[in-house]
Every structure is written in structure tokens, then in C-alpha cells.
Amino acid sequence: MKARDTGQQQVWTHKEDEQWAARFELALACRHDAPSGLAEEVLAEVREIAAEAGRPVQDVAGDPDAYADTVAAERISEVRRSSADMDGVPPGGRFTAALVLAGVQVVLFGIMLWVSEGFWLSAGWPQLSGAALLTTVFVTAVGVLPELRAAGRLLVWRITLVAVCVLVVATATLFTSVPADPFVRVPAPALFGVGGLLAFAGFRLSDERAGRWFAGAPAAARHVDDEAWLARLEALLKGRHGYRSGAAARSREEARDHLEASGGSAVEEFGPVEIYAMRLAEGPARAGRSARAQLFPAAAMCALCAWWGCDLLTHPEAGSAWFWIKAGVLLLGMWTCGSTLRGLRTALRRDTGKNTGQRRLRG
């Protein structure tokens, strides 16, 4: 309790120390699913050590991201860390966040329509159905697919991915090809209610409960023999930890060879499969795997921005407020795409450099 209180009242002597603390807190929260109060406790300890040494925090603790990794390895239980994905998001966290984001977007969309179209909105049933499908596609793509992949349920993930593609085509058809008649009139504030319900559901639903929806059967029920354990290991490495198929298969075969040589069972030799998979996946290469996993969503977002930009340029309506609202959203999306791609390129370059250095050392 004393350490936590000190952390809440931190006063950093130097601006550089304050920036270091902010980077450390961000890394610990975003990459490691740290329990409440851990960041404050660690920062209080680091601040005290730096004050006694009379040196900046950077000199005492080193790089904040690396220090966050060290703290996570030493102070967060393996059971907790093994359940998170390679970006440190706990089970269920992406789904609840997707509900909140979808709710916020619906509310903002309602505000923009109210400003541009007025209080009463006219829409056909195909457009209303398309809007509902669009929200479903967003929640599924942002929340459901990552949860299934992190849970290692790759077959269900592939089926859901195909379903999302079908829903995208159906949504586009409803918006562009199906006649809108008959029209119905809907008050713009109705969208606030829909968005509020989605956001409220995301806030109220706990990550733990949502995570259980995607986890499948309990571990005790599904890991009945060594083959099931090995299959689960490969699925976790490919899904939760971003291994390529060949690397995951090699890790499975190495574990199989060890079991054949030792004569023991997988649980006796390696322990719980989630923890063993995490131990294999830990290390500096995790950032590169995370970046590769984000390439496809980033490319899809860029393609969406390009399509939106072409649509705006093909049908310019400079006198419409709605046109400028869409242009502003497009600029924001383009900026987000650019910053995301720059971050991914940096992470992939670092990972390539590390792999090249390791190959030279082995040679």
C-alpha cells in the first residue's frame, strides 16, 4: 500500500524521467495485461533508486519498453501472461473493445446525419439492414476474429473469416443494388440509443466472461492425450503467438521427439500447454510476429481508404456538408494508415536485423 500511494503522488525531477515513466506505463499496460497497481508500484521503486543514485531513470533502468518486459516476466504470473495474445491483450479484451468502438461510431454517425440531413432521416429497409450488417461486420472483424485466433481455434477462425467476406458482399449489395423503396422515417437520436446500447454492453461485459465464450472446451476436457496436447501447442503458436506454419510445426515435432526420447507425457515434461507455448514465444522476435500479423488488417484499411477516396473524387459535392465530413474522416483514416504502416515497417526492420545478426553468429 505504501508503494502504491507513493506512485500516485510521483513528482519527477526531470522531464526526461517523466517521459520515461509514461512510456513504461504504456508498454506495461498495452503489451502485458498488467494487474492494477503494478505500474505505480514499480515506478515508485524506480524513482527511489534513481534519487538515491542521483542519476536519470533512463541510466538506472534502461529502455522503458525492455524494462516493462522484464517487470512482466518477473512480477506477472505465467498463467496470466500465457492467456494474453502477442500484443498483451487478455482474452475477451478485443471483443469488449470492439463493442465500445462500434457504439461510439454509431453515435458519431448519428450526429453527422443529424447535422447534414436533419432530425428525421429517410432510409429504405435495404439500407437499414445494410447498416446493421455493417456494424456486425465491424464487431466480427475487430473483435471476434482476433479472439478466435488468439484462442487457437483456427478452423472456427477460418469459417468466420469466410462469413465476414460474405457479409461484406451482402452489405455492399444492400447499399448499392437493392431498391430502397419503401422509405421509412427514423429520428436521428435513435442511432444514439443503438450506439449507447453497444457501448454499454462493451463496458458492462467483463473481459473474463467474454474470453470464456471464445476459449472453447475447458483445458481438462480437451487435452486428453499427448497428441491433443501437441496439436493444441501448434494451434496456439500459430494463432495466439503469430508463428508461421512451418515454425509452429517444427516446434511441435521437437516436442514430440523429446517425448519419445524421455518416455514421459506432455503434461509431465512440459506442463500446461498455454504456458509452454508462451515460453517458446517470448523474446525479441515477438514484436516482429505482431507486426506481420497486423499487415493484412493494415492493408485492408488502406484499400478501404483508397476506395473511399476514389468515390469522393468521382462524385464531388463541394456544396454539401456531408461531403466535407466524409473528406475529413478520409483524411483521418489516411493519417492512421500512414502512421500504422510506418510503425509496422520499423518493427519489421528491427526483426529482420535481429534475425540477420543471429544467422551471422551461428555461421
Short mmCIF file of C-alpha atoms in Angstrom, two decimals:
data_model
loop_
_atom_site.label_atom_id
_atom_site.label_comp_id
_atom_site.label_asym_id
_atom_site.label_seq_id
_atom_site.Cartn_x
_atom_site.Cartn_y
_atom_site.Cartn_z
CA MET A 1 0.00 0.00 0.00
CA LYS A 2 2.80 2.38 0.75
CA ALA A 3 4.39 1.87 -2.66
CA ARG A 4 1.08 2.43 -4.41
CA ASP A 5 0.42 5.67 -2.55
CA THR A 6 3.89 6.92 -3.40
CA GLY A 7 3.33 6.07 -7.05
CA GLN A 8 0.12 8.07 -7.14
CA GLN A 9 1.97 11.17 -5.87
CA GLN A 10 5.00 10.92 -8.13
CA VAL A 11 6.80 14.17 -8.86
CA TRP A 12 9.53 13.69 -11.43
CA THR A 13 12.55 15.95 -11.16
CA HIS A 14 13.39 15.91 -14.86
CA LYS A 15 11.17 16.00 -17.92
CA GLU A 16 13.09 13.04 -19.36
CA ASP A 17 12.17 10.95 -16.31
CA GLU A 18 8.50 11.82 -16.72
CA GLN A 19 8.62 10.79 -20.37
CA TRP A 20 10.35 7.54 -19.42
CA ALA A 21 7.63 6.78 -16.86
CA ALA A 22 4.89 7.45 -19.43
CA ARG A 23 6.50 5.10 -21.96
CA PHE A 24 6.94 2.43 -19.31
CA GLU A 25 3.31 2.63 -18.20
CA LEU A 26 2.11 2.47 -21.79
CA ALA A 27 4.26 -0.56 -22.60
CA LEU A 28 3.25 -2.40 -19.44
CA ALA A 29 -0.45 -1.72 -19.95
CA CYS A 30 -0.64 -2.38 -23.70
CA ARG A 31 1.77 -5.29 -24.07
CA HIS A 32 1.50 -7.28 -20.86
CA ASP A 33 -2.01 -7.02 -19.31
CA ALA A 34 -0.51 -5.86 -16.02
CA PRO A 35 -2.66 -6.12 -12.88
CA SER A 36 -3.94 -2.92 -11.34
CA GLY A 37 -1.36 -1.01 -9.28
CA LEU A 38 1.74 -2.77 -10.61
CA ALA A 39 2.91 0.17 -12.75
CA GLU A 40 2.57 2.62 -9.86
CA GLU A 41 4.43 0.28 -7.53
CA VAL A 42 7.32 -0.24 -9.94
CA LEU A 43 7.60 3.46 -10.79
CA ALA A 44 7.78 4.34 -7.10
CA GLU A 45 10.64 1.86 -6.68
CA VAL A 46 12.49 3.11 -9.77
CA ARG A 47 12.10 6.72 -8.71
CA GLU A 48 13.53 5.95 -5.29
CA ILE A 49 16.51 4.09 -6.77
CA ALA A 50 17.21 6.88 -9.25
CA ALA A 51 17.01 9.51 -6.50
CA GLU A 52 19.46 7.58 -4.29
CA ALA A 53 21.88 7.17 -7.21
CA GLY A 54 21.47 10.78 -8.31
CA ARG A 55 21.08 9.68 -11.92
CA PRO A 56 18.30 9.83 -14.54
CA VAL A 57 15.85 6.96 -14.61
CA GLN A 58 17.00 6.01 -18.11
CA ASP A 59 20.52 5.35 -16.79
CA VAL A 60 19.23 3.31 -13.85
CA ALA A 61 16.54 1.18 -15.53
CA GLY A 62 17.43 1.32 -19.22
CA ASP A 63 14.98 1.33 -22.10
CA PRO A 64 11.38 1.62 -20.80
CA ASP A 65 9.97 -0.98 -23.21
CA ALA A 66 12.65 -3.50 -22.28
CA TYR A 67 12.17 -2.75 -18.60
CA ALA A 68 8.42 -3.33 -18.98
CA ASP A 69 9.23 -6.75 -20.48
CA THR A 70 11.49 -7.53 -17.53
CA VAL A 71 8.90 -6.45 -14.97
CA ALA A 72 6.23 -8.52 -16.70
CA ALA A 73 8.42 -11.62 -16.70
CA GLU A 74 9.28 -11.21 -13.00
CA ARG A 75 6.05 -9.93 -11.47
CA ILE A 76 3.15 -11.12 -13.60
CA SER A 77 2.21 -14.77 -13.18
CA GLU A 78 2.81 -17.10 -16.10
CA VAL A 79 -0.83 -18.18 -16.01
CA ARG A 80 -1.95 -14.59 -16.60
CA ARG A 81 0.67 -13.86 -19.25
CA SER A 82 0.09 -17.10 -21.11
CA SER A 83 -3.58 -16.30 -21.70
CA ALA A 84 -2.84 -12.96 -23.42
CA ASP A 85 -2.11 -12.66 -27.13
CA MET A 86 1.21 -11.47 -28.58
CA ASP A 87 0.17 -7.83 -28.09
CA GLY A 88 -0.60 -8.40 -24.40
CA VAL A 89 -4.38 -8.18 -24.79
CA PRO A 90 -6.21 -10.50 -22.36
CA PRO A 91 -8.89 -12.94 -23.55
CA GLY A 92 -12.11 -11.10 -24.30
CA GLY A 93 -10.43 -7.70 -24.35
CA ARG A 94 -10.65 -7.22 -28.10
CA PHE A 95 -14.32 -8.21 -28.23
CA THR A 96 -15.43 -5.82 -25.48
CA ALA A 97 -13.33 -3.03 -27.04
CA ALA A 98 -14.96 -3.72 -30.43
CA LEU A 99 -18.42 -3.31 -28.90
CA VAL A 100 -17.44 0.02 -27.35
CA LEU A 101 -15.85 1.27 -30.58
CA ALA A 102 -18.88 0.20 -32.62
CA GLY A 103 -21.17 2.06 -30.22
CA VAL A 104 -19.08 5.23 -30.42
CA GLN A 105 -19.03 5.07 -34.21
CA VAL A 106 -22.81 4.66 -34.41
CA VAL A 107 -23.29 7.69 -32.15
CA LEU A 108 -20.88 9.80 -34.22
CA PHE A 109 -22.60 8.66 -37.40
CA GLY A 110 -25.94 9.70 -35.94
CA ILE A 111 -24.56 13.15 -35.08
CA MET A 112 -23.20 13.62 -38.61
CA LEU A 113 -26.53 12.58 -40.16
CA TRP A 114 -28.46 14.89 -37.84
CA VAL A 115 -26.24 17.82 -38.83
CA SER A 116 -26.34 17.10 -42.55
CA GLU A 117 -29.82 15.59 -43.08
CA GLY A 118 -31.93 16.94 -40.23
CA PHE A 119 -33.79 15.39 -37.31
CA TRP A 120 -35.79 12.92 -39.40
CA LEU A 121 -33.84 10.52 -41.59
CA SER A 122 -35.33 8.76 -44.60
CA ALA A 123 -34.00 5.31 -45.41
CA GLY A 124 -35.16 2.14 -47.09
CA TRP A 125 -35.23 -1.26 -45.45
CA PRO A 126 -32.23 -2.46 -47.51
CA GLN A 127 -30.15 0.46 -46.19
CA LEU A 128 -31.27 -0.16 -42.61
CA SER A 129 -30.40 -3.85 -42.97
CA GLY A 130 -27.07 -2.93 -44.57
CA ALA A 131 -26.25 -0.63 -41.65
CA ALA A 132 -26.97 -3.44 -39.19
CA LEU A 133 -24.81 -5.82 -41.22
CA LEU A 134 -22.02 -3.23 -41.39
CA THR A 135 -21.97 -2.97 -37.60
CA THR A 136 -21.94 -6.76 -37.35
CA VAL A 137 -19.03 -6.96 -39.81
CA PHE A 138 -17.06 -4.40 -37.80
CA VAL A 139 -17.56 -6.18 -34.46
CA THR A 140 -16.76 -9.56 -36.02
CA ALA A 141 -13.64 -8.36 -37.84
CA VAL A 142 -12.25 -6.29 -34.96
CA GLY A 143 -13.47 -8.34 -32.01
CA VAL A 144 -14.46 -11.90 -32.89
CA LEU A 145 -11.76 -12.91 -35.39
CA PRO A 146 -8.81 -11.84 -33.19
CA GLU A 147 -10.36 -13.61 -30.19
CA LEU A 148 -10.79 -16.88 -32.10
CA ARG A 149 -7.25 -16.70 -33.44
CA ALA A 150 -5.76 -15.97 -30.01
CA ALA A 151 -7.74 -18.88 -28.57
CA GLY A 152 -6.12 -21.20 -31.10
CA ARG A 153 -9.45 -22.12 -32.69
CA LEU A 154 -8.11 -21.80 -36.20
CA LEU A 155 -10.80 -23.81 -38.01
CA VAL A 156 -13.57 -21.69 -36.49
CA TRP A 157 -11.47 -18.61 -37.29
CA ARG A 158 -11.27 -19.58 -40.98
CA ILE A 159 -15.01 -20.26 -41.17
CA THR A 160 -15.75 -16.90 -39.52
CA LEU A 161 -13.37 -15.14 -41.91
CA VAL A 162 -15.27 -16.58 -44.88
CA ALA A 163 -18.55 -15.49 -43.25
CA VAL A 164 -17.20 -11.94 -42.89
CA CYS A 165 -16.30 -11.84 -46.57
CA VAL A 166 -19.83 -12.99 -47.47
CA LEU A 167 -21.34 -10.35 -45.17
CA VAL A 168 -19.21 -7.64 -46.79
CA VAL A 169 -20.57 -8.58 -50.22
CA ALA A 170 -24.13 -8.72 -48.86
CA THR A 171 -23.74 -5.32 -47.21
CA ALA A 172 -22.40 -3.73 -50.39
CA THR A 173 -25.29 -5.25 -52.36
CA LEU A 174 -27.89 -3.90 -49.95
CA PHE A 175 -26.42 -0.40 -50.13
CA THR A 176 -25.89 -0.23 -53.91
CA SER A 177 -28.10 -2.66 -55.81
CA VAL A 178 -31.31 -3.33 -53.87
CA PRO A 179 -34.08 -0.71 -54.40
CA ALA A 180 -34.60 1.45 -51.32
CA ASP A 181 -38.41 1.69 -51.54
CA PRO A 182 -40.42 1.80 -49.40
CA PHE A 183 -38.78 4.52 -47.32
CA VAL A 184 -39.19 4.80 -43.58
CA ARG A 185 -38.54 7.84 -41.42
CA VAL A 186 -36.27 7.37 -38.42
CA PRO A 187 -35.33 10.05 -35.88
CA ALA A 188 -31.57 10.66 -35.80
CA PRO A 189 -31.40 10.29 -31.98
CA ALA A 190 -32.47 6.66 -32.43
CA LEU A 191 -28.91 5.99 -33.55
CA PHE A 192 -27.71 7.40 -30.23
CA GLY A 193 -29.72 4.74 -28.44
CA VAL A 194 -28.33 1.93 -30.59
CA GLY A 195 -24.78 3.17 -30.16
CA GLY A 196 -25.27 3.69 -26.45
CA LEU A 197 -26.52 0.12 -26.02
CA LEU A 198 -23.49 -1.28 -27.84
CA ALA A 199 -21.05 0.83 -25.83
CA PHE A 200 -22.84 -0.02 -22.57
CA ALA A 201 -22.67 -3.73 -23.39
CA GLY A 202 -18.93 -3.40 -24.03
CA PHE A 203 -18.37 -1.60 -20.75
CA ARG A 204 -20.51 -3.93 -18.68
CA LEU A 205 -19.27 -7.20 -20.18
CA SER A 206 -16.12 -8.32 -18.41
CA ASP A 207 -13.12 -9.46 -20.41
CA GLU A 208 -13.04 -12.72 -18.44
CA ARG A 209 -16.61 -13.64 -19.34
CA ALA A 210 -16.19 -12.71 -22.99
CA GLY A 211 -12.94 -14.67 -23.13
CA ARG A 212 -14.72 -17.81 -21.99
CA TRP A 213 -17.08 -17.54 -24.96
CA PHE A 214 -14.19 -17.93 -27.38
CA ALA A 215 -11.98 -20.34 -25.43
CA GLY A 216 -13.91 -23.47 -26.33
CA ALA A 217 -13.92 -26.53 -24.09
CA PRO A 218 -12.05 -26.36 -20.76
CA ALA A 219 -8.43 -27.45 -20.89
CA ALA A 220 -9.07 -30.53 -18.77
CA ALA A 221 -11.67 -31.72 -21.28
CA ARG A 222 -9.73 -31.15 -24.48
CA HIS A 223 -6.16 -32.14 -23.55
CA VAL A 224 -6.73 -35.85 -23.06
CA ASP A 225 -3.51 -37.23 -24.56
CA ASP A 226 -0.13 -36.21 -25.92
CA GLU A 227 -1.37 -35.84 -29.50
CA ALA A 228 -4.09 -33.46 -28.40
CA TRP A 229 -1.52 -31.53 -26.34
CA LEU A 230 0.83 -31.28 -29.33
CA ALA A 231 -1.96 -30.22 -31.67
CA ARG A 232 -3.01 -27.57 -29.18
CA LEU A 233 0.60 -26.36 -28.95
CA GLU A 234 0.82 -25.88 -32.70
CA ALA A 235 -2.55 -24.09 -32.79
CA LEU A 236 -1.52 -21.71 -30.00
CA LEU A 237 1.81 -20.93 -31.61
CA LYS A 238 0.16 -20.13 -34.95
CA GLY A 239 -2.86 -18.33 -33.52
CA ARG A 240 -2.01 -16.69 -30.22
CA HIS A 241 1.69 -16.11 -30.83
CA GLY A 242 1.82 -15.44 -34.57
CA TYR A 243 4.20 -18.23 -35.62
CA ARG A 244 4.39 -19.16 -39.27
CA SER A 245 3.01 -22.62 -40.06
CA GLY A 246 6.45 -24.14 -40.66
CA ALA A 247 7.94 -22.78 -37.42
CA ALA A 248 4.94 -23.97 -35.39
CA ALA A 249 5.15 -27.44 -36.95
CA ARG A 250 8.88 -27.64 -36.15
CA SER A 251 8.22 -26.73 -32.52
CA ARG A 252 5.56 -29.43 -32.33
CA GLU A 253 7.89 -32.05 -33.80
CA GLU A 254 10.71 -31.04 -31.46
CA ALA A 255 8.37 -31.52 -28.52
CA ARG A 256 7.26 -34.88 -29.94
CA ASP A 257 10.89 -36.03 -30.32
CA HIS A 258 11.58 -35.05 -26.71
CA LEU A 259 8.58 -37.06 -25.51
CA GLU A 260 9.66 -40.11 -27.48
CA ALA A 261 13.15 -39.88 -26.01
CA SER A 262 12.01 -39.32 -22.42
CA GLY A 263 9.04 -41.65 -22.35
CA GLY A 264 7.04 -39.17 -20.27
CA SER A 265 3.74 -37.48 -21.00
CA ALA A 266 3.47 -33.98 -22.40
CA VAL A 267 1.98 -32.52 -19.23
CA GLU A 268 4.67 -34.15 -17.08
CA GLU A 269 7.53 -32.99 -19.31
CA PHE A 270 6.34 -29.54 -20.33
CA GLY A 271 3.45 -28.58 -18.06
CA PRO A 272 0.33 -26.71 -19.21
CA VAL A 273 0.38 -26.19 -22.96
CA GLU A 274 -0.56 -22.47 -22.77
CA ILE A 275 2.41 -21.72 -20.51
CA TYR A 276 4.83 -23.79 -22.60
CA ALA A 277 3.69 -22.06 -25.79
CA MET A 278 4.25 -18.67 -24.13
CA ARG A 279 7.76 -19.66 -23.05
CA LEU A 280 8.63 -20.66 -26.59
CA ALA A 281 7.21 -17.43 -28.00
CA GLU A 282 8.80 -15.00 -25.55
CA GLY A 283 11.72 -12.96 -26.78
CA PRO A 284 12.60 -10.09 -29.08
CA ALA A 285 11.04 -11.80 -32.11
CA ARG A 286 7.56 -11.29 -30.69
CA ALA A 287 7.41 -7.69 -31.95
CA GLY A 288 8.16 -8.86 -35.49
CA ARG A 289 5.46 -11.53 -35.35
CA SER A 290 2.98 -8.97 -34.07
CA ALA A 291 3.85 -6.61 -36.93
CA ARG A 292 3.40 -9.36 -39.54
CA ALA A 293 0.00 -10.23 -38.07
CA GLN A 294 -1.10 -6.60 -38.47
CA LEU A 295 -0.04 -6.31 -42.11
CA PHE A 296 -3.25 -7.73 -43.57
CA PRO A 297 -5.63 -5.55 -41.48
CA ALA A 298 -3.48 -2.50 -42.29
CA ALA A 299 -3.58 -3.34 -46.00
CA ALA A 300 -7.37 -3.78 -45.84
CA MET A 301 -7.72 -0.38 -44.17
CA CYS A 302 -5.54 1.23 -46.86
CA ALA A 303 -7.66 -0.38 -49.57
CA LEU A 304 -10.82 0.94 -47.90
CA CYS A 305 -9.36 4.46 -47.75
CA ALA A 306 -8.36 4.23 -51.43
CA TRP A 307 -11.86 3.12 -52.43
CA TRP A 308 -13.42 5.89 -50.33
CA GLY A 309 -11.09 8.49 -51.86
CA CYS A 310 -11.93 7.36 -55.41
CA ASP A 311 -15.65 7.53 -54.59
CA LEU A 312 -15.32 11.09 -53.26
CA LEU A 313 -13.30 12.24 -56.27
CA THR A 314 -15.71 10.59 -58.70
CA HIS A 315 -18.76 12.23 -57.11
CA PRO A 316 -17.58 15.55 -55.65
CA GLU A 317 -20.23 17.64 -53.91
CA ALA A 318 -18.37 20.66 -52.62
CA GLY A 319 -21.57 22.36 -51.52
CA SER A 320 -22.64 19.50 -49.25
CA ALA A 321 -21.65 19.42 -45.58
CA TRP A 322 -21.82 15.62 -45.73
CA PHE A 323 -19.14 15.61 -48.45
CA TRP A 324 -16.71 17.55 -46.25
CA ILE A 325 -17.46 15.36 -43.24
CA LYS A 326 -16.59 12.28 -45.31
CA ALA A 327 -13.46 14.02 -46.58
CA GLY A 328 -12.38 14.76 -43.02
CA VAL A 329 -12.93 11.12 -42.00
CA LEU A 330 -10.94 10.05 -45.05
CA LEU A 331 -8.01 12.28 -44.11
CA LEU A 332 -8.07 10.87 -40.57
CA GLY A 333 -8.10 7.34 -41.98
CA MET A 334 -5.20 8.11 -44.31
CA TRP A 335 -3.16 9.56 -41.45
CA THR A 336 -3.92 6.47 -39.34
CA CYS A 337 -2.89 4.17 -42.21
CA GLY A 338 0.35 6.07 -42.71
CA SER A 339 1.35 6.04 -39.05
CA THR A 340 0.40 2.36 -38.73
CA LEU A 341 2.46 1.36 -41.77
CA ARG A 342 5.45 3.35 -40.54
CA GLY A 343 5.30 1.61 -37.18
CA LEU A 344 4.98 -1.82 -38.81
CA ARG A 345 7.90 -1.09 -41.15
CA THR A 346 10.09 -0.09 -38.20
CA ALA A 347 9.18 -3.24 -36.26
CA LEU A 348 9.80 -5.49 -39.27
CA ARG A 349 13.16 -3.86 -39.99
CA ARG A 350 14.24 -4.41 -36.40
CA ASP A 351 13.12 -8.02 -36.55
CA THR A 352 14.95 -8.55 -39.87
CA GLY A 353 18.11 -7.02 -38.43
CA LYS A 354 17.96 -9.26 -35.37
CA ASN A 355 17.42 -12.38 -37.47
CA THR A 356 20.32 -11.43 -39.76
CA GLY A 357 22.60 -10.91 -36.78
CA GLN A 358 21.62 -14.25 -35.28
CA ARG A 359 22.30 -16.07 -38.56
CA ARG A 360 25.75 -14.47 -38.78
CA LEU A 361 26.57 -15.54 -35.24
CA ARG A 362 25.52 -19.09 -36.00
CA GLY A 363 27.59 -19.07 -39.18
#
